[in-house]
């Protein structure tokens, strides 16, 4: 604990998303991007007009694909880096808050904590947004990514001992959460996507960073092979026993809770601070925005909807539930990973 250097504060982090990536650095990425883009398969987009398929993964061209290429071209991982890796709508916001609060717990008091005035996404740089100045951040850096494990550069997975905390969620809840979220962000000139259409696309794997099941399995397998590097969590378990999961998270991140902290209720304070009820009712999360790039500006309130387990089923027909459960069983067969019904 003593050797721990705190991450930069949230203000510093939000300044990294200024949409003005160092021009000579991005040039190489832009050239590579322009070269491959015309030849990539296209599918219907949820938030953008279309997605492109790159090495088996569906990505928004201008943001996620470019971001991925930038990571390969320019990102210099450190062995002390900690990544929160997620598929969108599986609990990224929540895990970001919990991780930030856990790692920085000796730095901030709960009464004037940065999470009371900053959306969790403003507390951890998002790698694909090509944040500036990462090289200047003190170690250990807390970063987040949606990149599937299989598409990460070797420099992050093999050559360095970076750690990844990954969270997954029942695919039915992910689908519905994503459908509602993406329609809110979809430009007005594009007609909203119907649930039927979103369902078909999701089942075919055509959704940001999809197929979902491949994303989950990539991190699942890595967590079995290198448990010291990849912590695999489920949204449902976090909902059921948040304190147990936060203790595991602390241990995994190299910041285990001491007996004194446990007896003082520090874990319970973190759980309360990061709870859906608390975060979703904060002024910053009701009225401010997150600027990820010059084009991507998201109302913070969209990151908080219901935060419930099983809500997806109330939108889907019995037939849809049956089909998605069948796909899930088929995809996860033999992996040892299961989701509830
Ligand atoms: P719902 O749409 O089902 O409500 P992500 O953060 O990956 O974008 O995921 C968003 C989902 O997590 C949304 O699910 C959102 O409501 C839920 N969520 C956000 N903050 C949460 C929190 N503190 N606790 C539990 N769920 C949370």
mmCIF file of C-alpha atoms and ligand atoms in Angstrom:
data_model
loop_
_atom_site.group_PDB
_atom_site.id
_atom_site.type_symbol
_atom_site.label_atom_id
_atom_site.label_comp_id
_atom_site.label_asym_id
_atom_site.label_seq_id
_atom_site.Cartn_x
_atom_site.Cartn_y
_atom_site.Cartn_z
ATOM 1 C CA UNK A 1 0.000 0.000 0.000
ATOM 2 C CA UNK A 2 2.769 2.429 0.911
ATOM 3 C CA UNK A 3 4.401 2.336 -2.474
ATOM 4 C CA UNK A 4 1.138 3.190 -4.167
ATOM 5 C CA UNK A 5 1.162 6.438 -6.106
ATOM 6 C CA UNK A 6 -2.306 7.845 -6.652
ATOM 7 C CA UNK A 7 -3.755 8.195 -10.143
ATOM 8 C CA UNK A 8 -4.179 11.698 -11.507
ATOM 9 C CA UNK A 9 -7.317 13.435 -10.340
ATOM 10 C CA UNK A 10 -10.555 13.422 -12.319
ATOM 11 C CA UNK A 11 -10.013 16.905 -13.740
ATOM 12 C CA UNK A 12 -6.721 15.848 -15.254
ATOM 13 C CA UNK A 13 -8.366 12.781 -16.714
ATOM 14 C CA UNK A 14 -11.255 14.614 -18.335
ATOM 15 C CA UNK A 15 -8.765 16.951 -20.004
ATOM 16 C CA UNK A 16 -7.228 13.947 -21.759
ATOM 17 C CA UNK A 17 -10.417 13.665 -23.824
ATOM 18 C CA UNK A 18 -9.945 16.872 -25.703
ATOM 19 C CA UNK A 19 -10.483 15.295 -29.081
ATOM 20 C CA UNK A 20 -7.189 16.768 -30.288
ATOM 21 C CA UNK A 21 -4.874 13.827 -30.463
ATOM 22 C CA UNK A 22 -1.304 14.715 -31.210
ATOM 23 C CA UNK A 23 -1.461 15.078 -34.988
ATOM 24 C CA UNK A 24 1.801 13.432 -35.954
ATOM 25 C CA UNK A 25 1.012 10.476 -33.704
ATOM 26 C CA UNK A 26 -2.409 9.894 -35.192
ATOM 27 C CA UNK A 27 -1.152 10.232 -38.758
ATOM 28 C CA UNK A 28 0.172 6.694 -38.958
ATOM 29 C CA UNK A 29 -3.064 5.347 -37.487
ATOM 30 C CA UNK A 30 -5.133 7.396 -39.927
ATOM 31 C CA UNK A 31 -3.176 6.099 -42.894
ATOM 32 C CA UNK A 32 -3.617 2.473 -41.822
ATOM 33 C CA UNK A 33 -7.286 3.108 -41.102
ATOM 34 C CA UNK A 34 -7.967 4.622 -44.530
ATOM 35 C CA UNK A 35 -6.215 1.704 -46.166
ATOM 36 C CA UNK A 36 -8.204 -1.085 -44.523
ATOM 37 C CA UNK A 37 -11.614 0.571 -44.127
ATOM 38 C CA UNK A 38 -12.995 0.125 -47.689
ATOM 39 C CA UNK A 39 -12.378 -3.626 -47.593
ATOM 40 C CA UNK A 40 -14.036 -4.405 -44.278
ATOM 41 C CA UNK A 41 -17.468 -6.097 -44.143
ATOM 42 C CA UNK A 42 -20.264 -3.771 -43.052
ATOM 43 C CA UNK A 43 -23.275 -4.357 -40.836
ATOM 44 C CA UNK A 44 -26.049 -2.145 -39.582
ATOM 45 C CA UNK A 45 -25.015 0.193 -36.772
ATOM 46 C CA UNK A 46 -26.976 0.829 -33.581
ATOM 47 C CA UNK A 47 -25.692 4.293 -32.793
ATOM 48 C CA UNK A 48 -23.934 5.005 -36.071
ATOM 49 C CA UNK A 49 -25.089 4.232 -39.589
ATOM 50 C CA UNK A 50 -22.988 1.110 -39.824
ATOM 51 C CA UNK A 51 -20.426 -1.050 -38.052
ATOM 52 C CA UNK A 52 -17.439 -2.694 -39.655
ATOM 53 C CA UNK A 53 -16.086 -6.145 -38.958
ATOM 54 C CA UNK A 54 -12.398 -6.219 -38.122
ATOM 55 C CA UNK A 55 -10.729 -9.537 -37.274
ATOM 56 C CA UNK A 56 -14.118 -11.004 -36.421
ATOM 57 C CA UNK A 57 -15.218 -8.110 -34.175
ATOM 58 C CA UNK A 58 -17.863 -5.477 -34.994
ATOM 59 C CA UNK A 59 -16.722 -1.926 -34.354
ATOM 60 C CA UNK A 60 -17.828 1.632 -35.037
ATOM 61 C CA UNK A 61 -15.427 2.702 -37.772
ATOM 62 C CA UNK A 62 -14.470 6.178 -36.751
ATOM 63 C CA UNK A 63 -14.210 5.637 -33.018
ATOM 64 C CA UNK A 64 -13.700 2.019 -31.965
ATOM 65 C CA UNK A 65 -11.709 0.809 -34.974
ATOM 66 C CA UNK A 66 -9.535 3.887 -35.055
ATOM 67 C CA UNK A 67 -9.133 3.673 -31.296
ATOM 68 C CA UNK A 68 -8.089 0.031 -31.507
ATOM 69 C CA UNK A 69 -5.545 0.838 -34.194
ATOM 70 C CA UNK A 70 -4.215 3.734 -32.132
ATOM 71 C CA UNK A 71 -3.771 1.385 -29.161
ATOM 72 C CA UNK A 72 -1.752 -1.006 -31.339
ATOM 73 C CA UNK A 73 0.300 1.804 -32.863
ATOM 74 C CA UNK A 74 0.989 4.039 -29.893
ATOM 75 C CA UNK A 75 -0.100 2.801 -26.500
ATOM 76 C CA UNK A 76 2.816 1.881 -24.236
ATOM 77 C CA UNK A 77 1.540 -0.401 -21.487
ATOM 78 C CA UNK A 78 3.265 -0.692 -18.140
ATOM 79 C CA UNK A 79 3.347 -3.854 -16.096
ATOM 80 C CA UNK A 80 1.562 -1.972 -13.300
ATOM 81 C CA UNK A 81 -1.392 -0.922 -15.491
ATOM 82 C CA UNK A 82 -4.854 -1.949 -14.370
ATOM 83 C CA UNK A 83 -7.587 -2.175 -16.994
ATOM 84 C CA UNK A 84 -11.318 -2.401 -16.537
ATOM 85 C CA UNK A 85 -12.423 -4.400 -19.511
ATOM 86 C CA UNK A 86 -16.075 -4.697 -20.433
ATOM 87 C CA UNK A 87 -18.529 -5.208 -23.232
ATOM 88 C CA UNK A 88 -20.755 -2.095 -23.320
ATOM 89 C CA UNK A 89 -23.771 -2.156 -20.954
ATOM 90 C CA UNK A 90 -22.504 -4.922 -18.713
ATOM 91 C CA UNK A 91 -21.709 -2.723 -15.699
ATOM 92 C CA UNK A 92 -18.775 -0.579 -16.830
ATOM 93 C CA UNK A 93 -19.935 2.521 -14.957
ATOM 94 C CA UNK A 94 -20.418 0.602 -11.721
ATOM 95 C CA UNK A 95 -17.117 -1.261 -11.886
ATOM 96 C CA UNK A 96 -15.289 1.961 -12.722
ATOM 97 C CA UNK A 97 -16.722 3.610 -9.635
ATOM 98 C CA UNK A 98 -15.906 0.629 -7.409
ATOM 99 C CA UNK A 99 -12.369 0.321 -8.715
ATOM 100 C CA UNK A 100 -11.635 4.014 -8.456
ATOM 101 C CA UNK A 101 -13.044 4.145 -4.922
ATOM 102 C CA UNK A 102 -11.172 0.995 -3.854
ATOM 103 C CA UNK A 103 -7.780 1.973 -5.213
ATOM 104 C CA UNK A 104 -8.003 5.587 -4.005
ATOM 105 C CA UNK A 105 -9.640 4.891 -0.652
ATOM 106 C CA UNK A 106 -6.864 6.369 1.444
ATOM 107 C CA UNK A 107 -6.704 9.440 -0.727
ATOM 108 C CA UNK A 108 -10.281 10.710 -0.508
ATOM 109 C CA UNK A 109 -12.862 10.971 2.243
ATOM 110 C CA UNK A 110 -16.354 9.646 1.572
ATOM 111 C CA UNK A 111 -17.985 12.992 2.355
ATOM 112 C CA UNK A 112 -16.141 14.918 -0.375
ATOM 113 C CA UNK A 113 -15.269 12.098 -2.744
ATOM 114 C CA UNK A 114 -14.619 12.888 -6.446
ATOM 115 C CA UNK A 115 -17.335 10.376 -7.378
ATOM 116 C CA UNK A 116 -19.854 12.761 -5.820
ATOM 117 C CA UNK A 117 -19.039 15.377 -8.452
ATOM 118 C CA UNK A 118 -17.628 13.405 -11.400
ATOM 119 C CA UNK A 119 -19.269 10.675 -13.477
ATOM 120 C CA UNK A 120 -17.300 7.409 -13.007
ATOM 121 C CA UNK A 121 -16.261 7.553 -16.680
ATOM 122 C CA UNK A 122 -14.482 10.816 -15.921
ATOM 123 C CA UNK A 123 -12.351 9.063 -13.305
ATOM 124 C CA UNK A 124 -10.717 6.459 -15.570
ATOM 125 C CA UNK A 125 -9.452 7.203 -19.068
ATOM 126 C CA UNK A 126 -11.067 5.163 -21.820
ATOM 127 C CA UNK A 127 -8.297 3.738 -23.970
ATOM 128 C CA UNK A 128 -10.074 3.786 -27.332
ATOM 129 C CA UNK A 129 -10.773 7.497 -26.923
ATOM 130 C CA UNK A 130 -6.990 7.870 -27.499
ATOM 131 C CA UNK A 131 -6.443 9.940 -24.368
ATOM 132 C CA UNK A 132 -3.527 12.339 -24.400
ATOM 133 C CA UNK A 133 -0.771 12.429 -21.843
ATOM 134 C CA UNK A 134 -1.101 8.849 -20.631
ATOM 135 C CA UNK A 135 2.673 8.612 -20.575
ATOM 136 C CA UNK A 136 2.730 11.300 -17.922
ATOM 137 C CA UNK A 137 0.332 9.463 -15.585
ATOM 138 C CA UNK A 138 1.879 8.007 -12.436
ATOM 139 C CA UNK A 139 1.731 4.260 -11.912
ATOM 140 C CA UNK A 140 -0.374 2.317 -11.390
ATOM 141 C CA UNK A 141 -2.587 3.702 -14.140
ATOM 142 C CA UNK A 142 -6.288 2.843 -14.003
ATOM 143 C CA UNK A 143 -7.628 2.612 -17.546
ATOM 144 C CA UNK A 144 -10.708 1.195 -19.219
ATOM 145 C CA UNK A 145 -11.360 -0.561 -22.502
ATOM 146 C CA UNK A 146 -14.033 -2.416 -24.452
ATOM 147 C CA UNK A 147 -11.438 -4.157 -26.653
ATOM 148 C CA UNK A 148 -11.940 -7.951 -26.731
ATOM 149 C CA UNK A 149 -9.089 -9.881 -25.124
ATOM 150 C CA UNK A 150 -8.203 -11.518 -28.427
ATOM 151 C CA UNK A 151 -7.664 -8.142 -30.109
ATOM 152 C CA UNK A 152 -5.437 -6.639 -27.446
ATOM 153 C CA UNK A 153 -1.811 -6.149 -28.436
ATOM 154 C CA UNK A 154 0.639 -8.718 -27.033
ATOM 155 C CA UNK A 155 2.343 -5.852 -25.270
ATOM 156 C CA UNK A 156 -0.691 -5.705 -22.955
ATOM 157 C CA UNK A 157 -1.381 -9.401 -22.490
ATOM 158 C CA UNK A 158 1.766 -11.453 -22.977
ATOM 159 C CA UNK A 159 4.781 -9.194 -22.607
ATOM 160 C CA UNK A 160 3.596 -7.259 -19.572
ATOM 161 C CA UNK A 161 1.887 -8.301 -16.398
ATOM 162 C CA UNK A 162 -0.975 -5.796 -16.775
ATOM 163 C CA UNK A 163 -4.089 -6.717 -14.789
ATOM 164 C CA UNK A 164 -7.630 -6.812 -16.154
ATOM 165 C CA UNK A 165 -10.845 -6.711 -14.153
ATOM 166 C CA UNK A 166 -13.648 -7.886 -16.433
ATOM 167 C CA UNK A 167 -17.381 -7.842 -15.790
ATOM 168 C CA UNK A 168 -20.028 -9.671 -17.794
ATOM 169 C CA UNK A 169 -23.806 -9.826 -17.553
ATOM 170 C CA UNK A 170 -26.710 -11.926 -18.713
ATOM 171 C CA UNK A 171 -26.974 -11.361 -22.499
ATOM 172 C CA UNK A 172 -30.723 -10.589 -22.343
ATOM 173 C CA UNK A 173 -30.109 -7.678 -19.980
ATOM 174 C CA UNK A 174 -27.131 -6.519 -22.050
ATOM 175 C CA UNK A 175 -29.170 -6.548 -25.251
ATOM 176 C CA UNK A 176 -32.080 -4.553 -23.821
ATOM 177 C CA UNK A 177 -29.853 -2.110 -21.953
ATOM 178 C CA UNK A 178 -27.825 -1.572 -25.119
ATOM 179 C CA UNK A 179 -30.857 -1.170 -27.356
ATOM 180 C CA UNK A 180 -32.374 1.517 -25.122
ATOM 181 C CA UNK A 181 -29.025 3.291 -24.635
ATOM 182 C CA UNK A 182 -28.008 3.281 -28.295
ATOM 183 C CA UNK A 183 -31.369 4.599 -29.459
ATOM 184 C CA UNK A 184 -30.901 7.563 -27.132
ATOM 185 C CA UNK A 185 -27.534 8.274 -28.742
ATOM 186 C CA UNK A 186 -28.610 7.529 -32.303
ATOM 187 C CA UNK A 187 -28.587 10.673 -34.470
ATOM 188 C CA UNK A 188 -32.046 12.094 -35.165
ATOM 189 C CA UNK A 189 -31.599 11.683 -38.943
ATOM 190 C CA UNK A 190 -31.426 7.883 -38.507
ATOM 191 C CA UNK A 191 -34.677 6.095 -37.661
ATOM 192 C CA UNK A 192 -34.643 4.406 -34.233
ATOM 193 C CA UNK A 193 -33.789 0.716 -34.199
ATOM 194 C CA UNK A 194 -36.700 -1.525 -33.261
ATOM 195 C CA UNK A 195 -36.250 -4.140 -30.566
ATOM 196 C CA UNK A 196 -36.814 -6.873 -33.147
ATOM 197 C CA UNK A 197 -34.029 -5.506 -35.302
ATOM 198 C CA UNK A 198 -31.670 -5.020 -32.343
ATOM 199 C CA UNK A 199 -32.412 -8.583 -31.256
ATOM 200 C CA UNK A 200 -31.566 -10.004 -34.694
ATOM 201 C CA UNK A 201 -28.363 -7.999 -34.927
ATOM 202 C CA UNK A 202 -27.304 -8.962 -31.398
ATOM 203 C CA UNK A 203 -27.962 -12.649 -32.056
ATOM 204 C CA UNK A 204 -25.877 -12.437 -35.237
ATOM 205 C CA UNK A 205 -23.108 -10.838 -33.205
ATOM 206 C CA UNK A 206 -23.487 -7.475 -34.946
ATOM 207 C CA UNK A 207 -23.214 -4.994 -32.090
ATOM 208 C CA UNK A 208 -20.382 -2.790 -30.788
ATOM 209 C CA UNK A 209 -17.459 -5.050 -29.887
ATOM 210 C CA UNK A 210 -19.631 -8.099 -30.605
ATOM 211 C CA UNK A 211 -20.298 -10.954 -30.851
ATOM 212 C CA UNK A 212 -21.047 -10.616 -27.148
ATOM 213 C CA UNK A 213 -20.387 -14.275 -26.348
ATOM 214 C CA UNK A 214 -16.938 -14.196 -27.981
ATOM 215 C CA UNK A 215 -16.055 -11.113 -25.951
ATOM 216 C CA UNK A 216 -17.047 -12.848 -22.718
ATOM 217 C CA UNK A 217 -15.299 -16.097 -23.614
ATOM 218 C CA UNK A 218 -12.057 -14.331 -24.499
ATOM 219 C CA UNK A 219 -11.735 -12.873 -20.995
ATOM 220 C CA UNK A 220 -13.183 -15.997 -19.357
ATOM 221 C CA UNK A 221 -10.505 -18.211 -20.896
ATOM 222 C CA UNK A 222 -7.781 -15.709 -20.033
ATOM 223 C CA UNK A 223 -9.028 -15.654 -16.427
ATOM 224 C CA UNK A 224 -8.738 -19.448 -16.251
ATOM 225 C CA UNK A 225 -5.272 -19.449 -17.779
ATOM 226 C CA UNK A 226 -3.853 -16.469 -15.879
ATOM 227 C CA UNK A 227 -6.076 -15.775 -12.860
ATOM 228 C CA UNK A 228 -3.447 -13.470 -11.400
ATOM 229 C CA UNK A 229 -3.852 -11.221 -14.445
ATOM 230 C CA UNK A 230 -7.577 -11.443 -15.236
ATOM 231 C CA UNK A 231 -10.360 -11.176 -12.655
ATOM 232 C CA UNK A 232 -13.673 -12.336 -14.092
ATOM 233 C CA UNK A 233 -16.803 -10.897 -12.468
ATOM 234 C CA UNK A 234 -20.533 -11.119 -13.101
ATOM 235 C CA UNK A 235 -22.935 -8.192 -12.720
ATOM 236 C CA UNK A 236 -25.430 -10.528 -11.068
ATOM 237 C CA UNK A 237 -22.917 -11.603 -8.405
ATOM 238 C CA UNK A 238 -21.978 -8.013 -7.782
ATOM 239 C CA UNK A 239 -25.649 -7.186 -7.268
ATOM 240 C CA UNK A 240 -26.135 -10.109 -4.921
ATOM 241 C CA UNK A 241 -23.040 -9.710 -2.753
ATOM 242 C CA UNK A 242 -21.341 -6.390 -3.483
ATOM 243 C CA UNK A 243 -19.142 -6.458 -0.377
ATOM 244 C CA UNK A 244 -17.754 -9.895 -1.192
ATOM 245 C CA UNK A 245 -16.915 -8.826 -4.733
ATOM 246 C CA UNK A 246 -15.358 -5.527 -3.622
ATOM 247 C CA UNK A 247 -13.085 -7.435 -1.228
ATOM 248 C CA UNK A 248 -12.021 -9.715 -4.090
ATOM 249 C CA UNK A 249 -11.466 -6.686 -6.278
ATOM 250 C CA UNK A 250 -9.269 -5.056 -3.624
ATOM 251 C CA UNK A 251 -7.146 -8.191 -3.319
ATOM 252 C CA UNK A 252 -6.832 -8.610 -7.066
ATOM 253 C CA UNK A 253 -5.841 -4.982 -7.570
ATOM 254 C CA UNK A 254 -3.098 -5.283 -4.976
ATOM 255 C CA UNK A 255 -5.012 -3.196 -2.427
ATOM 256 C CA UNK A 256 -6.467 -5.745 -0.003
ATOM 257 C CA UNK A 257 -8.672 -4.413 2.780
ATOM 258 C CA UNK A 258 -7.045 -4.659 6.196
ATOM 259 C CA UNK A 259 -8.888 -6.071 9.203
ATOM 260 C CA UNK A 260 -9.050 -2.566 10.604
ATOM 261 C CA UNK A 261 -10.659 -1.251 7.409
ATOM 262 C CA UNK A 262 -13.112 -4.120 7.433
ATOM 263 C CA UNK A 263 -14.078 -3.460 11.041
ATOM 264 C CA UNK A 264 -14.472 0.263 10.298
ATOM 265 C CA UNK A 265 -16.912 -0.543 7.500
ATOM 266 C CA UNK A 266 -14.789 0.826 4.623
ATOM 267 C CA UNK A 267 -16.070 -1.813 2.186
ATOM 268 C CA UNK A 268 -19.663 -0.966 3.068
ATOM 269 C CA UNK A 269 -18.915 2.747 2.500
ATOM 270 C CA UNK A 270 -17.506 2.015 -0.956
ATOM 271 C CA UNK A 271 -20.506 -0.130 -1.830
ATOM 272 C CA UNK A 272 -22.865 2.623 -0.685
ATOM 273 C CA UNK A 273 -20.974 5.377 -2.508
ATOM 274 C CA UNK A 274 -21.037 3.416 -5.773
ATOM 275 C CA UNK A 275 -24.586 2.094 -5.469
ATOM 276 C CA UNK A 276 -27.041 2.761 -8.256
ATOM 277 C CA UNK A 277 -29.289 4.667 -5.841
ATOM 278 C CA UNK A 278 -26.500 6.989 -4.778
ATOM 279 C CA UNK A 279 -24.778 7.615 -8.119
ATOM 280 C CA UNK A 280 -27.936 7.973 -10.200
ATOM 281 C CA UNK A 281 -29.301 10.638 -7.854
ATOM 282 C CA UNK A 282 -26.223 12.854 -7.868
ATOM 283 C CA UNK A 283 -26.592 16.179 -9.635
ATOM 284 C CA UNK A 284 -23.535 15.515 -11.837
ATOM 285 C CA UNK A 285 -25.056 12.268 -13.063
ATOM 286 C CA UNK A 286 -28.449 13.830 -13.677
ATOM 287 C CA UNK A 287 -27.414 16.944 -15.550
ATOM 288 C CA UNK A 288 -23.818 16.875 -16.845
ATOM 289 C CA UNK A 289 -22.279 15.304 -19.929
ATOM 290 C CA UNK A 290 -19.258 13.177 -20.775
ATOM 291 C CA UNK A 291 -17.254 14.322 -23.774
ATOM 292 C CA UNK A 292 -15.399 11.346 -25.220
ATOM 293 C CA UNK A 293 -14.455 13.058 -28.473
ATOM 294 C CA UNK A 294 -15.541 16.055 -30.495
ATOM 295 C CA UNK A 295 -18.454 13.982 -31.814
ATOM 296 C CA UNK A 296 -19.259 11.715 -28.893
ATOM 297 C CA UNK A 297 -20.882 13.612 -26.081
ATOM 298 C CA UNK A 298 -23.105 11.584 -23.766
ATOM 299 C CA UNK A 299 -25.547 12.777 -21.095
ATOM 300 C CA UNK A 300 -24.354 11.187 -17.865
ATOM 301 C CA UNK A 301 -27.918 10.247 -16.950
ATOM 302 C CA UNK A 302 -27.967 7.725 -19.813
ATOM 303 C CA UNK A 303 -25.417 5.605 -17.936
ATOM 304 C CA UNK A 304 -28.022 4.989 -15.225
ATOM 305 C CA UNK A 305 -31.332 3.421 -16.165
ATOM 306 C CA UNK A 306 -32.700 0.769 -13.784
ATOM 307 C CA UNK A 307 -29.666 -1.201 -12.677
ATOM 308 C CA UNK A 308 -31.711 -4.374 -12.148
ATOM 309 C CA UNK A 309 -31.048 -8.044 -12.792
ATOM 310 C CA UNK A 310 -33.496 -9.719 -15.185
ATOM 311 C CA UNK A 311 -35.133 -6.552 -16.529
ATOM 312 C CA UNK A 312 -34.342 -7.596 -20.114
ATOM 313 C CA UNK A 313 -36.927 -10.388 -19.908
ATOM 314 C CA UNK A 314 -39.755 -7.910 -19.435
ATOM 315 C CA UNK A 315 -39.046 -6.504 -22.927
ATOM 316 C CA UNK A 316 -38.425 -9.758 -24.798
ATOM 317 C CA UNK A 317 -40.998 -12.256 -26.051
ATOM 318 C CA UNK A 318 -40.849 -15.882 -24.844
ATOM 319 C CA UNK A 319 -39.575 -16.835 -28.274
ATOM 320 C CA UNK A 320 -36.750 -14.276 -28.096
ATOM 321 C CA UNK A 321 -35.788 -15.460 -24.612
ATOM 322 C CA UNK A 322 -35.725 -19.066 -25.795
ATOM 323 C CA UNK A 323 -33.560 -18.229 -28.793
ATOM 324 C CA UNK A 324 -31.034 -16.124 -26.910
ATOM 325 C CA UNK A 325 -30.798 -18.755 -24.158
ATOM 326 C CA UNK A 326 -30.158 -21.409 -26.805
ATOM 327 C CA UNK A 327 -27.430 -19.351 -28.457
ATOM 328 C CA UNK A 328 -25.868 -18.732 -25.046
ATOM 329 C CA UNK A 329 -25.876 -22.437 -24.108
ATOM 330 C CA UNK A 330 -24.425 -23.356 -27.479
ATOM 331 C CA UNK A 331 -21.691 -20.713 -27.375
ATOM 332 C CA UNK A 332 -20.673 -21.392 -23.784
ATOM 333 C CA UNK A 333 -20.846 -25.177 -24.071
ATOM 334 C CA UNK A 334 -17.822 -26.797 -22.473
ATOM 335 C CA UNK A 335 -16.421 -23.498 -21.207
ATOM 336 C CA UNK A 336 -17.594 -23.954 -17.617
ATOM 337 C CA UNK A 337 -19.268 -20.543 -17.750
ATOM 338 C CA UNK A 338 -23.033 -20.257 -17.228
ATOM 339 C CA UNK A 339 -25.615 -17.497 -16.962
ATOM 340 C CA UNK A 340 -28.956 -17.811 -15.189
ATOM 341 C CA UNK A 341 -32.172 -18.390 -17.160
HETATM 342 P P1 LIG B 1 -29.756 -1.060 -17.251
HETATM 343 O O1 LIG B 1 -29.889 -0.407 -18.577
HETATM 344 O O2 LIG B 1 -30.178 -2.499 -17.262
HETATM 345 O O3 LIG B 1 -30.397 -0.305 -16.156
HETATM 346 P P2 LIG B 1 -22.518 0.263 -18.630
HETATM 347 O O4 LIG B 1 -22.064 0.998 -17.433
HETATM 348 O O5 LIG B 1 -21.613 -0.858 -19.021
HETATM 349 O O6 LIG B 1 -22.864 1.178 -19.727
HETATM 350 O O7 LIG B 1 -23.852 -0.483 -18.204
HETATM 351 C C1 LIG B 1 -25.010 0.245 -17.935
HETATM 352 C C2 LIG B 1 -25.932 -0.602 -17.106
HETATM 353 O O8 LIG B 1 -25.443 -0.640 -15.752
HETATM 354 C C3 LIG B 1 -27.311 0.006 -17.052
HETATM 355 O O9 LIG B 1 -28.204 -1.098 -16.880
HETATM 356 C C4 LIG B 1 -27.219 0.867 -15.806
HETATM 357 O O10 LIG B 1 -28.454 1.217 -15.259
HETATM 358 C C5 LIG B 1 -26.417 -0.049 -14.904
HETATM 359 N N1 LIG B 1 -25.718 0.668 -13.832
HETATM 360 C C6 LIG B 1 -25.076 1.856 -13.897
HETATM 361 N N2 LIG B 1 -24.571 2.186 -12.704
HETATM 362 C C7 LIG B 1 -24.889 1.192 -11.859
HETATM 363 C C8 LIG B 1 -24.656 0.966 -10.466
HETATM 364 N N3 LIG B 1 -24.002 1.832 -9.722
HETATM 365 N N4 LIG B 1 -25.140 -0.179 -9.929
HETATM 366 C C9 LIG B 1 -25.812 -1.075 -10.679
HETATM 367 N N5 LIG B 1 -26.076 -0.913 -11.988
HETATM 368 C C10 LIG B 1 -25.612 0.197 -12.585
#
